[in-house]
Amino acid sequence: MGRMEEQPLDRVARIQAEWRRERPDVDVSPQGVIGRLHRLADRLTEHLCLVYDRYGLSEGEFDVLCALRRAGEPYERAPGELAAHTMVTTGAMTKRVDRLERAGLVTRRRSADDRRGRIVALTTPGRELIDQAFADHMRNERHLVDLLSPTEARALETLLTAWLDRVEGPGPPTDA
């Protein structure tokens, strides 16, 4: 029988090997999972940002437009609600909304219920842009997930859901 060929070490495995040599007293096995997840997240973000860039949006601006679009007609939310639906601070939200307003994709107005409050709403061009960008984004995500078999994708989703639930622990639900 022929000798089984060894797979070349990936970047994470090389780093682990170096640490095992230098610090054999430390268990570096978690790095195999965390390091690869971190590298994968970086690569996925690069691929996702290509679509956002195509529409002249940053990742954060895409998130804001999506949160408004998901709100349903009349496609509006208060800034604090937007911050909660995009998991950013209200200060960061203000900068994103400023940029989107300058681009004509959203408007701001006073709340009818609370004179001090503001409402951010999608404009017609904003809705048209996010509808196109989101469809393109989903095609991109489908392409990335299709690099796995359907069985692998389901298993990975199950594992990630369980792990995320344990890391986040009990608390109020958040939007993804």
Short mmCIF file of N, CA and C in Angstrom, two decimals:
data_model
loop_
_atom_site.label_atom_id
_atom_site.label_comp_id
_atom_site.label_asym_id
_atom_site.label_seq_id
_atom_site.Cartn_x
_atom_site.Cartn_y
_atom_site.Cartn_z
N MET A 1 0.84 -1.18 0.00
CA MET A 1 0.00 0.00 0.00
C MET A 1 0.87 1.23 0.00
N GLY A 2 0.38 2.28 -0.67
CA GLY A 2 1.11 3.55 -0.70
C GLY A 2 0.99 4.28 0.61
N ARG A 3 2.02 5.06 0.90
CA ARG A 3 2.04 5.87 2.11
C ARG A 3 1.00 6.98 1.98
N MET A 4 0.23 7.23 3.07
CA MET A 4 -0.77 8.28 3.07
C MET A 4 -0.07 9.64 3.07
N GLU A 5 -0.48 10.51 2.15
CA GLU A 5 0.14 11.83 2.08
C GLU A 5 -0.32 12.68 3.24
N GLU A 6 0.62 13.40 3.84
CA GLU A 6 0.27 14.31 4.92
C GLU A 6 -0.25 15.60 4.34
N GLN A 7 -1.31 16.10 4.98
CA GLN A 7 -1.85 17.40 4.59
C GLN A 7 -0.90 18.49 5.07
N PRO A 8 -0.67 19.50 4.26
CA PRO A 8 0.15 20.61 4.74
C PRO A 8 -0.58 21.33 5.88
N LEU A 9 0.18 21.85 6.82
CA LEU A 9 -0.41 22.56 7.94
C LEU A 9 -0.96 23.90 7.47
N ASP A 10 -2.18 24.22 7.94
CA ASP A 10 -2.70 25.55 7.65
C ASP A 10 -2.07 26.53 8.64
N ARG A 11 -2.37 27.81 8.48
CA ARG A 11 -1.76 28.85 9.31
C ARG A 11 -2.00 28.61 10.81
N VAL A 12 -3.20 28.23 11.16
CA VAL A 12 -3.51 28.00 12.57
C VAL A 12 -2.72 26.80 13.10
N ALA A 13 -2.65 25.74 12.33
CA ALA A 13 -1.90 24.56 12.76
C ALA A 13 -0.42 24.87 12.92
N ARG A 14 0.13 25.71 12.03
CA ARG A 14 1.54 26.12 12.17
C ARG A 14 1.75 26.92 13.46
N ILE A 15 0.83 27.83 13.75
CA ILE A 15 0.94 28.62 14.98
C ILE A 15 0.85 27.71 16.20
N GLN A 16 -0.08 26.77 16.17
CA GLN A 16 -0.21 25.82 17.28
C GLN A 16 1.07 25.01 17.45
N ALA A 17 1.65 24.54 16.34
CA ALA A 17 2.89 23.76 16.41
C ALA A 17 4.01 24.57 17.05
N GLU A 18 4.10 25.85 16.67
CA GLU A 18 5.13 26.71 17.27
C GLU A 18 4.91 26.89 18.77
N TRP A 19 3.65 27.10 19.16
CA TRP A 19 3.37 27.24 20.59
C TRP A 19 3.62 25.94 21.34
N ARG A 20 3.29 24.82 20.74
CA ARG A 20 3.55 23.52 21.41
C ARG A 20 5.05 23.33 21.64
N ARG A 21 5.85 23.77 20.65
CA ARG A 21 7.30 23.69 20.79
C ARG A 21 7.79 24.63 21.89
N GLU A 22 7.28 25.87 21.89
CA GLU A 22 7.75 26.88 22.83
C GLU A 22 7.13 26.77 24.21
N ARG A 23 5.86 26.34 24.27
CA ARG A 23 5.16 26.24 25.56
C ARG A 23 4.42 24.91 25.65
N PRO A 24 5.17 23.80 25.76
CA PRO A 24 4.51 22.49 25.81
C PRO A 24 3.63 22.33 27.06
N ASP A 25 3.79 23.22 28.01
CA ASP A 25 2.99 23.16 29.24
C ASP A 25 1.60 23.77 29.09
N VAL A 26 1.31 24.42 27.95
CA VAL A 26 0.02 25.09 27.74
C VAL A 26 -0.77 24.34 26.67
N ASP A 27 -2.03 24.06 26.98
CA ASP A 27 -2.92 23.40 26.03
C ASP A 27 -3.36 24.41 24.98
N VAL A 28 -2.88 24.26 23.75
CA VAL A 28 -3.23 25.19 22.68
C VAL A 28 -4.33 24.65 21.77
N SER A 29 -4.94 23.54 22.15
CA SER A 29 -5.98 22.95 21.29
C SER A 29 -7.17 23.89 21.05
N PRO A 30 -7.59 24.74 22.00
CA PRO A 30 -8.71 25.64 21.69
C PRO A 30 -8.41 26.57 20.52
N GLN A 31 -7.15 26.87 20.30
CA GLN A 31 -6.75 27.74 19.20
C GLN A 31 -7.15 27.14 17.85
N GLY A 32 -7.24 25.83 17.79
CA GLY A 32 -7.65 25.18 16.54
C GLY A 32 -9.05 25.58 16.13
N VAL A 33 -9.94 25.73 17.11
CA VAL A 33 -11.32 26.14 16.83
C VAL A 33 -11.43 27.66 16.74
N ILE A 34 -10.98 28.33 17.77
CA ILE A 34 -11.13 29.79 17.84
C ILE A 34 -10.34 30.47 16.72
N GLY A 35 -9.11 30.05 16.51
CA GLY A 35 -8.29 30.66 15.46
C GLY A 35 -8.90 30.50 14.09
N ARG A 36 -9.43 29.32 13.81
CA ARG A 36 -10.04 29.09 12.50
C ARG A 36 -11.35 29.87 12.36
N LEU A 37 -12.13 29.93 13.44
CA LEU A 37 -13.36 30.74 13.38
C LEU A 37 -13.03 32.21 13.13
N HIS A 38 -12.00 32.70 13.79
CA HIS A 38 -11.59 34.08 13.62
C HIS A 38 -11.15 34.34 12.17
N ARG A 39 -10.33 33.46 11.63
CA ARG A 39 -9.87 33.61 10.24
C ARG A 39 -11.05 33.50 9.27
N LEU A 40 -11.95 32.56 9.53
CA LEU A 40 -13.12 32.41 8.68
C LEU A 40 -14.00 33.66 8.74
N ALA A 41 -14.21 34.20 9.93
CA ALA A 41 -15.01 35.42 10.06
C ALA A 41 -14.39 36.56 9.27
N ASP A 42 -13.07 36.68 9.33
CA ASP A 42 -12.39 37.72 8.55
C ASP A 42 -12.61 37.53 7.05
N ARG A 43 -12.47 36.28 6.56
CA ARG A 43 -12.66 36.02 5.14
C ARG A 43 -14.11 36.26 4.73
N LEU A 44 -15.05 35.81 5.56
CA LEU A 44 -16.46 36.01 5.24
C LEU A 44 -16.79 37.50 5.17
N THR A 45 -16.27 38.26 6.13
CA THR A 45 -16.51 39.71 6.13
C THR A 45 -15.98 40.34 4.85
N GLU A 46 -14.80 39.92 4.41
CA GLU A 46 -14.25 40.44 3.14
C GLU A 46 -15.22 40.19 1.99
N HIS A 47 -15.75 38.96 1.91
CA HIS A 47 -16.68 38.61 0.83
C HIS A 47 -17.98 39.40 0.94
N LEU A 48 -18.48 39.58 2.16
CA LEU A 48 -19.73 40.31 2.36
C LEU A 48 -19.56 41.78 2.02
N CYS A 49 -18.43 42.34 2.40
CA CYS A 49 -18.18 43.77 2.15
C CYS A 49 -18.08 44.10 0.66
N LEU A 50 -17.73 43.11 -0.16
CA LEU A 50 -17.71 43.35 -1.61
C LEU A 50 -19.09 43.77 -2.11
N VAL A 51 -20.14 43.13 -1.57
CA VAL A 51 -21.50 43.48 -1.97
C VAL A 51 -21.86 44.87 -1.43
N TYR A 52 -21.57 45.13 -0.16
CA TYR A 52 -21.89 46.45 0.41
C TYR A 52 -21.22 47.55 -0.40
N ASP A 53 -19.95 47.33 -0.73
CA ASP A 53 -19.19 48.32 -1.52
C ASP A 53 -19.85 48.59 -2.87
N ARG A 54 -20.36 47.54 -3.47
CA ARG A 54 -21.01 47.67 -4.77
C ARG A 54 -22.16 48.67 -4.73
N TYR A 55 -22.78 48.80 -3.56
CA TYR A 55 -23.91 49.70 -3.39
C TYR A 55 -23.52 50.99 -2.67
N GLY A 56 -22.22 51.20 -2.49
CA GLY A 56 -21.75 52.42 -1.84
C GLY A 56 -22.04 52.48 -0.36
N LEU A 57 -22.15 51.31 0.28
CA LEU A 57 -22.51 51.24 1.69
C LEU A 57 -21.39 50.61 2.51
N SER A 58 -21.29 51.04 3.75
CA SER A 58 -20.44 50.33 4.70
C SER A 58 -21.28 49.20 5.30
N GLU A 59 -20.63 48.31 6.02
CA GLU A 59 -21.35 47.22 6.68
C GLU A 59 -22.40 47.78 7.63
N GLY A 60 -22.02 48.81 8.40
CA GLY A 60 -22.94 49.42 9.35
C GLY A 60 -24.13 50.10 8.69
N GLU A 61 -23.89 50.76 7.59
CA GLU A 61 -24.97 51.43 6.87
C GLU A 61 -25.93 50.39 6.28
N PHE A 62 -25.38 49.30 5.78
CA PHE A 62 -26.21 48.21 5.28
C PHE A 62 -27.10 47.70 6.40
N ASP A 63 -26.53 47.53 7.60
CA ASP A 63 -27.30 47.05 8.76
C ASP A 63 -28.45 47.99 9.09
N VAL A 64 -28.19 49.31 9.06
CA VAL A 64 -29.23 50.29 9.37
C VAL A 64 -30.37 50.19 8.35
N LEU A 65 -30.02 50.17 7.08
CA LEU A 65 -31.04 50.08 6.04
C LEU A 65 -31.84 48.79 6.17
N CYS A 66 -31.16 47.69 6.49
CA CYS A 66 -31.86 46.41 6.68
C CYS A 66 -32.82 46.48 7.87
N ALA A 67 -32.37 47.09 8.97
CA ALA A 67 -33.23 47.20 10.16
C ALA A 67 -34.48 48.02 9.84
N LEU A 68 -34.33 49.08 9.05
CA LEU A 68 -35.48 49.87 8.65
C LEU A 68 -36.40 49.08 7.72
N ARG A 69 -35.82 48.37 6.77
CA ARG A 69 -36.62 47.60 5.81
C ARG A 69 -37.37 46.47 6.51
N ARG A 70 -36.72 45.82 7.49
CA ARG A 70 -37.36 44.73 8.23
C ARG A 70 -38.50 45.23 9.11
N ALA A 71 -38.53 46.52 9.42
CA ALA A 71 -39.58 47.08 10.26
C ALA A 71 -40.94 47.02 9.57
N GLY A 72 -40.94 46.87 8.25
CA GLY A 72 -42.19 46.87 7.50
C GLY A 72 -42.70 48.29 7.32
N GLU A 73 -43.73 48.43 6.49
CA GLU A 73 -44.25 49.77 6.22
C GLU A 73 -44.66 50.43 7.53
N PRO A 74 -44.31 51.69 7.72
CA PRO A 74 -43.74 52.66 6.80
C PRO A 74 -42.21 52.69 6.83
N TYR A 75 -41.56 51.59 7.21
CA TYR A 75 -40.09 51.45 7.17
C TYR A 75 -39.40 52.51 8.01
N GLU A 76 -39.77 52.56 9.28
CA GLU A 76 -39.17 53.55 10.17
C GLU A 76 -39.00 52.99 11.58
N ARG A 77 -38.03 53.55 12.29
CA ARG A 77 -37.76 53.20 13.69
C ARG A 77 -37.15 54.41 14.37
N ALA A 78 -37.29 54.44 15.69
CA ALA A 78 -36.60 55.46 16.48
C ALA A 78 -35.11 55.11 16.52
N PRO A 79 -34.23 56.11 16.65
CA PRO A 79 -32.78 55.83 16.67
C PRO A 79 -32.37 54.81 17.74
N GLY A 80 -32.96 54.88 18.93
CA GLY A 80 -32.64 53.91 19.98
C GLY A 80 -33.03 52.50 19.59
N GLU A 81 -34.17 52.38 18.95
CA GLU A 81 -34.64 51.09 18.45
C GLU A 81 -33.71 50.57 17.36
N LEU A 82 -33.29 51.48 16.48
CA LEU A 82 -32.34 51.09 15.43
C LEU A 82 -31.05 50.58 16.05
N ALA A 83 -30.55 51.28 17.07
CA ALA A 83 -29.31 50.86 17.74
C ALA A 83 -29.48 49.46 18.31
N ALA A 84 -30.62 49.18 18.92
CA ALA A 84 -30.87 47.86 19.50
C ALA A 84 -30.95 46.79 18.42
N HIS A 85 -31.53 47.14 17.26
CA HIS A 85 -31.68 46.16 16.18
C HIS A 85 -30.40 45.95 15.39
N THR A 86 -29.40 46.80 15.59
CA THR A 86 -28.13 46.65 14.88
C THR A 86 -26.98 46.44 15.84
N MET A 87 -27.25 46.43 17.14
CA MET A 87 -26.25 46.16 18.19
C MET A 87 -25.08 47.15 18.14
N VAL A 88 -25.39 48.44 17.97
CA VAL A 88 -24.37 49.48 18.05
C VAL A 88 -24.84 50.55 19.02
N THR A 89 -23.93 51.40 19.44
CA THR A 89 -24.29 52.48 20.35
C THR A 89 -25.09 53.54 19.60
N THR A 90 -25.82 54.35 20.37
CA THR A 90 -26.60 55.41 19.74
C THR A 90 -25.68 56.43 19.09
N GLY A 91 -24.49 56.65 19.65
CA GLY A 91 -23.52 57.57 19.03
C GLY A 91 -23.08 57.09 17.66
N ALA A 92 -22.77 55.80 17.56
CA ALA A 92 -22.38 55.23 16.26
C ALA A 92 -23.58 55.27 15.30
N MET A 93 -24.76 55.07 15.84
CA MET A 93 -25.97 55.10 15.01
C MET A 93 -26.16 56.49 14.41
N THR A 94 -25.92 57.53 15.20
CA THR A 94 -26.07 58.90 14.70
C THR A 94 -25.19 59.15 13.49
N LYS A 95 -23.94 58.69 13.55
CA LYS A 95 -23.02 58.88 12.42
C LYS A 95 -23.50 58.14 11.18
N ARG A 96 -23.99 56.94 11.38
CA ARG A 96 -24.48 56.16 10.23
C ARG A 96 -25.70 56.83 9.61
N VAL A 97 -26.62 57.26 10.46
CA VAL A 97 -27.84 57.90 9.96
C VAL A 97 -27.51 59.22 9.26
N ASP A 98 -26.55 59.98 9.82
CA ASP A 98 -26.12 61.23 9.17
C ASP A 98 -25.68 60.96 7.73
N ARG A 99 -24.84 59.96 7.57
CA ARG A 99 -24.30 59.62 6.24
C ARG A 99 -25.42 59.17 5.30
N LEU A 100 -26.33 58.33 5.81
CA LEU A 100 -27.43 57.83 4.98
C LEU A 100 -28.40 58.95 4.62
N GLU A 101 -28.59 59.90 5.54
CA GLU A 101 -29.46 61.04 5.25
C GLU A 101 -28.83 61.92 4.17
N ARG A 102 -27.53 62.18 4.28
CA ARG A 102 -26.84 62.97 3.25
C ARG A 102 -26.95 62.31 1.88
N ALA A 103 -26.97 60.99 1.86
CA ALA A 103 -27.07 60.24 0.59
C ALA A 103 -28.51 60.16 0.09
N GLY A 104 -29.47 60.67 0.87
CA GLY A 104 -30.87 60.64 0.45
C GLY A 104 -31.55 59.29 0.64
N LEU A 105 -30.95 58.42 1.45
CA LEU A 105 -31.50 57.07 1.63
C LEU A 105 -32.44 56.98 2.83
N VAL A 106 -32.31 57.91 3.78
CA VAL A 106 -33.21 57.96 4.93
C VAL A 106 -33.55 59.43 5.21
N THR A 107 -34.62 59.62 5.96
CA THR A 107 -34.98 60.94 6.46
C THR A 107 -35.14 60.84 7.98
N ARG A 108 -35.04 62.00 8.63
CA ARG A 108 -35.30 62.08 10.07
C ARG A 108 -36.42 63.09 10.28
N ARG A 109 -37.29 62.77 11.22
CA ARG A 109 -38.36 63.70 11.59
C ARG A 109 -38.65 63.55 13.07
N ARG A 110 -39.35 64.53 13.60
CA ARG A 110 -39.77 64.46 15.00
C ARG A 110 -40.86 63.41 15.13
N SER A 111 -40.84 62.73 16.27
CA SER A 111 -41.87 61.73 16.55
C SER A 111 -43.19 62.43 16.86
N ALA A 112 -44.28 61.92 16.34
CA ALA A 112 -45.60 62.48 16.64
C ALA A 112 -45.98 62.21 18.09
N ASP A 113 -45.48 61.10 18.64
CA ASP A 113 -45.81 60.71 20.02
C ASP A 113 -44.98 61.44 21.05
N ASP A 114 -43.74 61.74 20.71
CA ASP A 114 -42.81 62.34 21.66
C ASP A 114 -42.07 63.47 20.95
N ARG A 115 -42.39 64.71 21.26
CA ARG A 115 -41.81 65.86 20.57
C ARG A 115 -40.28 65.88 20.63
N ARG A 116 -39.69 65.29 21.67
CA ARG A 116 -38.23 65.27 21.78
C ARG A 116 -37.63 64.15 20.95
N GLY A 117 -38.43 63.14 20.68
CA GLY A 117 -37.93 61.97 19.96
C GLY A 117 -37.84 62.19 18.46
N ARG A 118 -37.05 61.37 17.84
CA ARG A 118 -36.87 61.41 16.39
C ARG A 118 -37.25 60.05 15.81
N ILE A 119 -37.59 60.10 14.54
CA ILE A 119 -37.89 58.88 13.79
C ILE A 119 -37.01 58.89 12.55
N VAL A 120 -36.41 57.74 12.23
CA VAL A 120 -35.61 57.58 11.02
C VAL A 120 -36.44 56.70 10.08
N ALA A 121 -36.57 57.14 8.85
CA ALA A 121 -37.38 56.39 7.88
C ALA A 121 -36.62 56.23 6.57
N LEU A 122 -36.86 55.10 5.91
CA LEU A 122 -36.31 54.88 4.57
C LEU A 122 -37.01 55.81 3.58
N THR A 123 -36.26 56.36 2.66
CA THR A 123 -36.84 57.08 1.53
C THR A 123 -37.14 56.03 0.45
N THR A 124 -37.84 56.43 -0.58
CA THR A 124 -38.09 55.50 -1.70
C THR A 124 -36.77 55.04 -2.32
N PRO A 125 -35.81 55.95 -2.60
CA PRO A 125 -34.53 55.47 -3.12
C PRO A 125 -33.81 54.54 -2.13
N GLY A 126 -33.94 54.81 -0.83
CA GLY A 126 -33.33 53.95 0.18
C GLY A 126 -33.93 52.55 0.17
N ARG A 127 -35.26 52.48 0.04
CA ARG A 127 -35.92 51.17 0.00
C ARG A 127 -35.52 50.42 -1.26
N GLU A 128 -35.48 51.12 -2.39
CA GLU A 128 -35.10 50.46 -3.64
C GLU A 128 -33.66 49.94 -3.57
N LEU A 129 -32.77 50.76 -3.00
CA LEU A 129 -31.36 50.35 -2.89
C LEU A 129 -31.22 49.14 -1.97
N ILE A 130 -31.86 49.17 -0.79
CA ILE A 130 -31.67 48.05 0.14
C ILE A 130 -32.35 46.79 -0.39
N ASP A 131 -33.44 46.93 -1.12
CA ASP A 131 -34.06 45.73 -1.70
C ASP A 131 -33.09 45.06 -2.69
N GLN A 132 -32.43 45.85 -3.52
CA GLN A 132 -31.45 45.30 -4.46
C GLN A 132 -30.23 44.75 -3.72
N ALA A 133 -29.70 45.55 -2.79
CA ALA A 133 -28.49 45.15 -2.07
C ALA A 133 -28.74 43.88 -1.25
N PHE A 134 -29.92 43.79 -0.61
CA PHE A 134 -30.21 42.62 0.21
C PHE A 134 -30.33 41.36 -0.64
N ALA A 135 -30.97 41.46 -1.79
CA ALA A 135 -31.08 40.29 -2.68
C ALA A 135 -29.69 39.84 -3.12
N ASP A 136 -28.82 40.79 -3.47
CA ASP A 136 -27.45 40.49 -3.86
C ASP A 136 -26.68 39.87 -2.68
N HIS A 137 -26.89 40.43 -1.50
CA HIS A 137 -26.26 39.93 -0.27
C HIS A 137 -26.65 38.47 -0.02
N MET A 138 -27.93 38.15 -0.19
CA MET A 138 -28.38 36.77 0.04
C MET A 138 -27.80 35.82 -1.00
N ARG A 139 -27.67 36.27 -2.25
CA ARG A 139 -27.02 35.42 -3.26
C ARG A 139 -25.57 35.16 -2.87
N ASN A 140 -24.91 36.19 -2.37
CA ASN A 140 -23.52 36.06 -1.93
C ASN A 140 -23.41 35.08 -0.76
N GLU A 141 -24.29 35.24 0.23
CA GLU A 141 -24.28 34.31 1.37
C GLU A 141 -24.57 32.88 0.91
N ARG A 142 -25.50 32.71 -0.02
CA ARG A 142 -25.82 31.37 -0.54
C ARG A 142 -24.57 30.76 -1.17
N HIS A 143 -23.86 31.55 -1.96
CA HIS A 143 -22.62 31.07 -2.59
C HIS A 143 -21.63 30.61 -1.51
N LEU A 144 -21.47 31.39 -0.46
CA LEU A 144 -20.51 31.05 0.60
C LEU A 144 -20.94 29.80 1.37
N VAL A 145 -22.22 29.70 1.69
CA VAL A 145 -22.71 28.53 2.42
C VAL A 145 -22.67 27.29 1.53
N ASP A 146 -22.87 27.47 0.24
CA ASP A 146 -22.84 26.33 -0.68
C ASP A 146 -21.45 25.72 -0.84
N LEU A 147 -20.43 26.34 -0.25
CA LEU A 147 -19.11 25.72 -0.22
C LEU A 147 -19.11 24.50 0.71
N LEU A 148 -20.14 24.41 1.55
CA LEU A 148 -20.37 23.25 2.41
C LEU A 148 -21.47 22.40 1.79
N SER A 149 -21.50 21.13 2.16
CA SER A 149 -22.63 20.29 1.74
C SER A 149 -23.84 20.71 2.58
N PRO A 150 -25.06 20.39 2.13
CA PRO A 150 -26.24 20.72 2.94
C PRO A 150 -26.16 20.11 4.34
N THR A 151 -25.64 18.90 4.45
CA THR A 151 -25.50 18.25 5.76
C THR A 151 -24.50 19.00 6.63
N GLU A 152 -23.38 19.40 6.05
CA GLU A 152 -22.38 20.18 6.80
C GLU A 152 -22.95 21.52 7.25
N ALA A 153 -23.68 22.18 6.37
CA ALA A 153 -24.26 23.48 6.71
C ALA A 153 -25.25 23.37 7.85
N ARG A 154 -26.12 22.35 7.81
CA ARG A 154 -27.09 22.15 8.90
C ARG A 154 -26.38 21.84 10.21
N ALA A 155 -25.38 20.97 10.16
CA ALA A 155 -24.64 20.61 11.38
C ALA A 155 -23.91 21.83 11.95
N LEU A 156 -23.30 22.61 11.08
CA LEU A 156 -22.58 23.80 11.54
C LEU A 156 -23.55 24.80 12.15
N GLU A 157 -24.69 25.00 11.52
CA GLU A 157 -25.68 25.93 12.09
C GLU A 157 -26.14 25.47 13.46
N THR A 158 -26.38 24.17 13.61
CA THR A 158 -26.79 23.63 14.91
C THR A 158 -25.71 23.85 15.96
N LEU A 159 -24.46 23.55 15.62
CA LEU A 159 -23.35 23.74 16.56
C LEU A 159 -23.17 25.22 16.92
N LEU A 160 -23.18 26.08 15.93
CA LEU A 160 -22.98 27.51 16.20
C LEU A 160 -24.12 28.08 17.03
N THR A 161 -25.35 27.64 16.76
CA THR A 161 -26.50 28.11 17.54
C THR A 161 -26.34 27.70 19.00
N ALA A 162 -25.97 26.45 19.24
CA ALA A 162 -25.80 25.97 20.61
C ALA A 162 -24.66 26.71 21.31
N TRP A 163 -23.54 26.87 20.63
CA TRP A 163 -22.38 27.53 21.23
C TRP A 163 -22.69 28.99 21.54
N LEU A 164 -23.30 29.68 20.58
CA LEU A 164 -23.64 31.08 20.78
C LEU A 164 -24.60 31.25 21.95
N ASP A 165 -25.57 30.35 22.05
CA ASP A 165 -26.52 30.39 23.16
C ASP A 165 -25.80 30.25 24.50
N ARG A 166 -24.81 29.38 24.56
CA ARG A 166 -24.06 29.17 25.81
C ARG A 166 -23.15 30.35 26.13
N VAL A 167 -22.53 30.92 25.10
CA VAL A 167 -21.63 32.07 25.32
C VAL A 167 -22.43 33.30 25.74
N GLU A 168 -23.57 33.54 25.07
CA GLU A 168 -24.37 34.71 25.40
C GLU A 168 -25.13 34.53 26.69
N GLY A 169 -25.43 33.29 27.04
CA GLY A 169 -26.11 33.02 28.29
C GLY A 169 -27.52 33.58 28.32
N PRO A 170 -28.16 33.43 29.49
CA PRO A 170 -29.52 33.96 29.61
C PRO A 170 -29.52 35.49 29.57
N GLY A 171 -30.53 36.01 29.02
CA GLY A 171 -30.66 37.45 28.92
C GLY A 171 -31.69 37.80 27.87
N PRO A 172 -31.91 39.08 27.66
CA PRO A 172 -32.90 39.46 26.66
C PRO A 172 -32.45 39.05 25.27
N PRO A 173 -33.38 38.64 24.41
CA PRO A 173 -33.00 38.24 23.05
C PRO A 173 -32.47 39.45 22.28
N THR A 174 -31.56 39.15 21.34
CA THR A 174 -31.02 40.18 20.46
C THR A 174 -31.28 39.79 19.04
N ASP A 175 -31.33 40.77 18.14
CA ASP A 175 -31.49 40.50 16.71
C ASP A 175 -30.14 40.25 16.09
N ALA A 176 -30.13 39.36 15.10
CA ALA A 176 -28.87 39.08 14.39
C ALA A 176 -28.89 39.72 13.05
#
